[in-house]
mmCIF file of C-alpha atoms in Angstrom:
data_model
loop_
_atom_site.group_PDB
_atom_site.id
_atom_site.type_symbol
_atom_site.label_atom_id
_atom_site.label_comp_id
_atom_site.label_asym_id
_atom_site.label_seq_id
_atom_site.Cartn_x
_atom_site.Cartn_y
_atom_site.Cartn_z
ATOM 1 C CA UNK A 3 22.678 7.380 -7.221
ATOM 2 C CA UNK A 4 20.347 5.283 -5.394
ATOM 3 C CA UNK A 5 18.699 4.760 -2.269
ATOM 4 C CA UNK A 6 17.274 1.414 -0.827
ATOM 5 C CA UNK A 7 15.242 1.545 2.203
ATOM 6 C CA UNK A 8 15.621 -0.863 4.630
ATOM 7 C CA UNK A 9 13.227 -2.038 7.624
ATOM 8 C CA UNK A 10 12.454 -4.860 9.953
ATOM 9 C CA UNK A 11 8.949 -5.607 10.983
ATOM 10 C CA UNK A 12 6.851 -8.483 13.123
ATOM 11 C CA UNK A 13 3.160 -7.588 13.021
ATOM 12 C CA UNK A 14 2.095 -4.063 12.647
ATOM 13 C CA UNK A 15 0.595 -4.266 8.951
ATOM 14 C CA UNK A 16 -1.212 -1.116 9.103
ATOM 15 C CA UNK A 17 2.180 0.444 10.510
ATOM 16 C CA UNK A 18 3.779 -0.899 7.198
ATOM 17 C CA UNK A 19 1.157 0.163 4.579
ATOM 18 C CA UNK A 20 1.441 3.602 5.950
ATOM 19 C CA UNK A 21 5.267 3.692 5.480
ATOM 20 C CA UNK A 22 4.761 2.267 1.982
ATOM 21 C CA UNK A 23 2.134 4.944 1.117
ATOM 22 C CA UNK A 24 4.520 7.499 2.327
ATOM 23 C CA UNK A 25 7.331 6.258 0.338
ATOM 24 C CA UNK A 26 4.858 6.558 -2.957
ATOM 25 C CA UNK A 27 4.557 10.127 -2.228
ATOM 26 C CA UNK A 28 8.159 10.550 -2.067
ATOM 27 C CA UNK A 29 9.743 13.472 -4.280
ATOM 28 C CA UNK A 30 12.745 10.992 -4.720
ATOM 29 C CA UNK A 31 11.277 7.308 -4.854
ATOM 30 C CA UNK A 32 13.564 4.811 -3.334
ATOM 31 C CA UNK A 33 15.436 2.098 -5.383
ATOM 32 C CA UNK A 34 13.454 -0.613 -3.675
ATOM 33 C CA UNK A 35 12.322 -1.465 -0.278
ATOM 34 C CA UNK A 36 13.756 -4.528 1.818
ATOM 35 C CA UNK A 37 12.062 -5.926 4.754
ATOM 36 C CA UNK A 38 13.517 -8.296 6.804
ATOM 37 C CA UNK A 39 10.502 -10.155 8.086
ATOM 38 C CA UNK A 40 10.914 -11.470 12.074
ATOM 39 C CA UNK A 41 7.373 -13.629 11.315
ATOM 40 C CA UNK A 42 6.576 -16.926 9.458
ATOM 41 C CA UNK A 43 4.801 -15.318 6.922
ATOM 42 C CA UNK A 44 5.118 -12.004 4.046
ATOM 43 C CA UNK A 45 3.304 -9.188 4.139
ATOM 44 C CA UNK A 46 0.254 -8.183 2.110
ATOM 45 C CA UNK A 47 1.566 -4.917 0.740
ATOM 46 C CA UNK A 48 -0.208 -2.278 -1.172
ATOM 47 C CA UNK A 49 1.064 -1.633 -5.086
ATOM 48 C CA UNK A 50 4.205 0.634 -5.230
ATOM 49 C CA UNK A 51 6.175 1.921 -8.048
ATOM 50 C CA UNK A 52 9.058 0.295 -6.640
ATOM 51 C CA UNK A 53 10.172 -3.122 -5.704
ATOM 52 C CA UNK A 54 9.201 -4.530 -2.242
ATOM 53 C CA UNK A 55 11.620 -7.408 -1.220
ATOM 54 C CA UNK A 56 10.755 -9.409 1.743
ATOM 55 C CA UNK A 57 13.187 -11.740 3.685
ATOM 56 C CA UNK A 58 11.030 -14.019 5.923
ATOM 57 C CA UNK A 59 13.337 -14.779 8.857
ATOM 58 C CA UNK A 60 10.724 -16.788 10.806
ATOM 59 C CA UNK A 61 9.249 -16.012 14.420
ATOM 60 C CA UNK A 62 11.958 -16.846 17.236
ATOM 61 C CA UNK A 63 14.313 -14.632 19.390
ATOM 62 C CA UNK A 64 15.953 -12.813 16.326
ATOM 63 C CA UNK A 65 17.815 -9.883 17.323
ATOM 64 C CA UNK A 66 17.225 -6.833 15.766
ATOM 65 C CA UNK A 67 20.644 -6.284 15.017
ATOM 66 C CA UNK A 68 20.490 -9.241 12.520
ATOM 67 C CA UNK A 69 17.323 -8.506 10.956
ATOM 68 C CA UNK A 70 18.690 -4.862 10.208
ATOM 69 C CA UNK A 71 22.061 -6.206 8.838
ATOM 70 C CA UNK A 72 19.760 -9.062 6.511
ATOM 71 C CA UNK A 73 17.924 -6.067 5.164
ATOM 72 C CA UNK A 74 21.161 -4.181 4.478
ATOM 73 C CA UNK A 75 22.961 -7.222 2.952
ATOM 74 C CA UNK A 76 19.907 -7.736 0.729
ATOM 75 C CA UNK A 77 19.442 -4.280 -0.640
ATOM 76 C CA UNK A 78 21.111 -3.045 -3.863
ATOM 77 C CA UNK A 79 21.290 0.495 -3.622
ATOM 78 C CA UNK A 80 24.424 2.773 -3.203
ATOM 79 C CA UNK A 81 23.055 4.404 -0.135
ATOM 80 C CA UNK A 82 20.910 2.841 2.265
ATOM 81 C CA UNK A 83 18.155 4.361 4.619
ATOM 82 C CA UNK A 84 16.687 2.497 7.368
ATOM 83 C CA UNK A 85 13.441 3.498 9.063
ATOM 84 C CA UNK A 86 11.537 1.537 11.536
ATOM 85 C CA UNK A 87 8.059 -0.034 10.328
ATOM 86 C CA UNK A 88 6.045 2.719 12.492
ATOM 87 C CA UNK A 89 7.747 5.509 10.675
ATOM 88 C CA UNK A 90 5.950 7.481 7.772
ATOM 89 C CA UNK A 91 8.486 9.253 6.086
ATOM 90 C CA UNK A 92 7.889 12.855 4.870
ATOM 91 C CA UNK A 93 8.036 13.279 1.131
ATOM 92 C CA UNK A 94 11.238 15.421 1.082
ATOM 93 C CA UNK A 95 13.205 12.748 3.277
ATOM 94 C CA UNK A 96 14.745 10.562 0.706
ATOM 95 C CA UNK A 97 15.461 13.388 -1.383
ATOM 96 C CA UNK A 98 16.937 15.248 1.546
ATOM 97 C CA UNK A 99 19.508 12.199 2.362
ATOM 98 C CA UNK A 100 20.300 11.851 -1.401
ATOM 99 C CA UNK A 101 21.285 15.549 -1.269
ATOM 100 C CA UNK A 102 23.247 15.477 1.888
ATOM 101 C CA UNK A 103 24.978 12.086 1.059
ATOM 102 C CA UNK A 104 26.370 13.800 -2.158
ATOM 103 C CA UNK A 105 28.873 15.800 0.407
ATOM 104 C CA UNK A 106 28.677 13.802 4.049
ATOM 105 C CA UNK A 107 30.086 10.497 5.112
ATOM 106 C CA UNK A 108 29.150 8.634 8.160
ATOM 107 C CA UNK A 109 25.600 8.416 9.658
ATOM 108 C CA UNK A 110 23.198 11.033 9.252
ATOM 109 C CA UNK A 111 20.000 10.956 11.036
ATOM 110 C CA UNK A 112 16.653 12.547 10.091
ATOM 111 C CA UNK A 113 14.243 14.141 12.354
ATOM 112 C CA UNK A 114 11.375 12.249 13.821
ATOM 113 C CA UNK A 115 8.073 13.853 14.906
ATOM 114 C CA UNK A 116 5.512 11.427 16.951
ATOM 115 C CA UNK A 117 1.828 11.452 15.725
ATOM 116 C CA UNK A 118 -0.838 10.828 18.277
ATOM 117 C CA UNK A 119 -3.135 7.982 17.930
ATOM 118 C CA UNK A 120 -5.492 8.535 15.096
ATOM 119 C CA UNK A 121 -3.565 10.606 13.216
ATOM 120 C CA UNK A 122 -3.569 8.649 9.966
ATOM 121 C CA UNK A 123 -7.343 7.439 10.387
ATOM 122 C CA UNK A 124 -8.286 9.461 7.616
ATOM 123 C CA UNK A 125 -5.085 9.171 5.371
ATOM 124 C CA UNK A 126 -1.503 10.833 5.208
ATOM 125 C CA UNK A 127 -1.773 14.415 5.545
ATOM 126 C CA UNK A 128 1.792 15.928 5.959
ATOM 127 C CA UNK A 129 0.914 19.383 6.560
ATOM 128 C CA UNK A 130 -1.578 18.062 9.210
ATOM 129 C CA UNK A 131 1.694 15.746 10.578
ATOM 130 C CA UNK A 132 3.685 18.627 10.864
ATOM 131 C CA UNK A 133 1.251 20.603 12.823
ATOM 132 C CA UNK A 134 0.689 17.875 15.158
ATOM 133 C CA UNK A 135 3.714 15.990 15.482
ATOM 134 C CA UNK A 136 5.286 16.106 18.684
ATOM 135 C CA UNK A 137 9.552 16.451 18.926
ATOM 136 C CA UNK A 138 11.461 13.767 21.358
ATOM 137 C CA UNK A 139 12.088 15.847 24.316
ATOM 138 C CA UNK A 140 15.581 14.849 24.296
ATOM 139 C CA UNK A 141 16.656 15.471 20.997
ATOM 140 C CA UNK A 142 18.125 18.851 19.561
ATOM 141 C CA UNK A 143 15.718 19.536 17.388
ATOM 142 C CA UNK A 144 16.210 20.337 13.435
ATOM 143 C CA UNK A 145 19.460 22.350 12.481
ATOM 144 C CA UNK A 146 19.521 25.618 11.441
ATOM 145 C CA UNK A 147 20.915 24.198 7.964
ATOM 146 C CA UNK A 148 20.174 21.091 5.986
ATOM 147 C CA UNK A 149 22.863 19.454 8.247
ATOM 148 C CA UNK A 150 24.508 19.484 11.826
ATOM 149 C CA UNK A 151 27.379 17.857 12.868
ATOM 150 C CA UNK A 152 26.210 15.444 16.230
ATOM 151 C CA UNK A 153 28.619 15.611 19.109
ATOM 152 C CA UNK A 154 26.495 13.253 21.339
ATOM 153 C CA UNK A 155 26.045 9.950 20.001
ATOM 154 C CA UNK A 156 23.873 8.722 22.670
ATOM 155 C CA UNK A 157 21.323 10.083 20.663
ATOM 156 C CA UNK A 158 21.688 7.949 17.868
ATOM 157 C CA UNK A 159 19.368 5.806 17.304
ATOM 158 C CA UNK A 160 18.321 3.371 14.423
ATOM 159 C CA UNK A 161 14.721 4.463 13.478
ATOM 160 C CA UNK A 162 15.550 6.735 10.953
ATOM 161 C CA UNK A 163 18.864 7.117 9.578
ATOM 162 C CA UNK A 164 20.786 6.584 6.276
ATOM 163 C CA UNK A 165 24.280 6.538 5.055
ATOM 164 C CA UNK A 166 26.716 5.212 2.032
ATOM 165 C CA UNK A 167 26.598 1.611 1.582
ATOM 166 C CA UNK A 168 30.494 1.573 1.736
ATOM 167 C CA UNK A 169 30.313 3.203 4.823
ATOM 168 C CA UNK A 170 27.585 0.828 6.448
ATOM 169 C CA UNK A 171 29.790 -2.349 5.333
ATOM 170 C CA UNK A 172 32.838 -0.779 6.634
ATOM 171 C CA UNK A 173 31.404 -0.714 9.991
ATOM 172 C CA UNK A 174 30.727 -4.080 10.053
ATOM 173 C CA UNK A 175 27.038 -3.550 10.425
ATOM 174 C CA UNK A 176 25.114 -3.838 13.686
ATOM 175 C CA UNK A 177 26.636 -6.227 16.653
ATOM 176 C CA UNK A 178 24.013 -9.255 16.788
ATOM 177 C CA UNK A 179 25.337 -10.351 20.014
ATOM 178 C CA UNK A 180 23.033 -7.633 21.620
ATOM 179 C CA UNK A 181 19.676 -8.899 23.017
ATOM 180 C CA UNK A 182 16.805 -6.722 24.044
ATOM 181 C CA UNK A 183 16.104 -3.405 22.943
ATOM 182 C CA UNK A 184 18.372 -0.517 21.675
ATOM 183 C CA UNK A 185 21.696 -1.873 22.770
ATOM 184 C CA UNK A 186 23.047 -2.425 19.466
ATOM 185 C CA UNK A 187 21.877 1.162 18.519
ATOM 186 C CA UNK A 188 24.095 3.014 21.377
ATOM 187 C CA UNK A 189 26.853 0.375 20.005
ATOM 188 C CA UNK A 190 26.429 1.364 16.335
#
């Protein structure tokens, strides 16, 4: 089972570096990371044990949905994990997704903690991140078991989710007609 990590980015070089550093510590490394670059130049990325592919889309009013779909289409893994560029994945994230994808279809959403400014100043300390991260006030929190069925689909957002590639392909991907921020998440 292979997992490709898909992200999109415009600016925020330091955030991407932290995401890749987090993935380097992953208990289960990704098959690859695919970045849809919404800018005119590629990122300067740190060394990794997995390939990092960059698709330069250029500047302009590129819908976020189109960028996400572009990354997904270029990915080669059997499974896709979508992470926003400012996410620092916990070392267990991809392993947790891989285990859940063995028995579940549809969309799997990971937990997200918000870190205060300066949290990465001295490197990535996941025990410290667990201690200081703040949960989103509108999210239900982690389930008692590894997975829980979500009934409130308004809570979906694309900053951290995974699914079988075949399910993503069957869905048609994100609707590129949405402009602005977030509408394509609710639609998806």
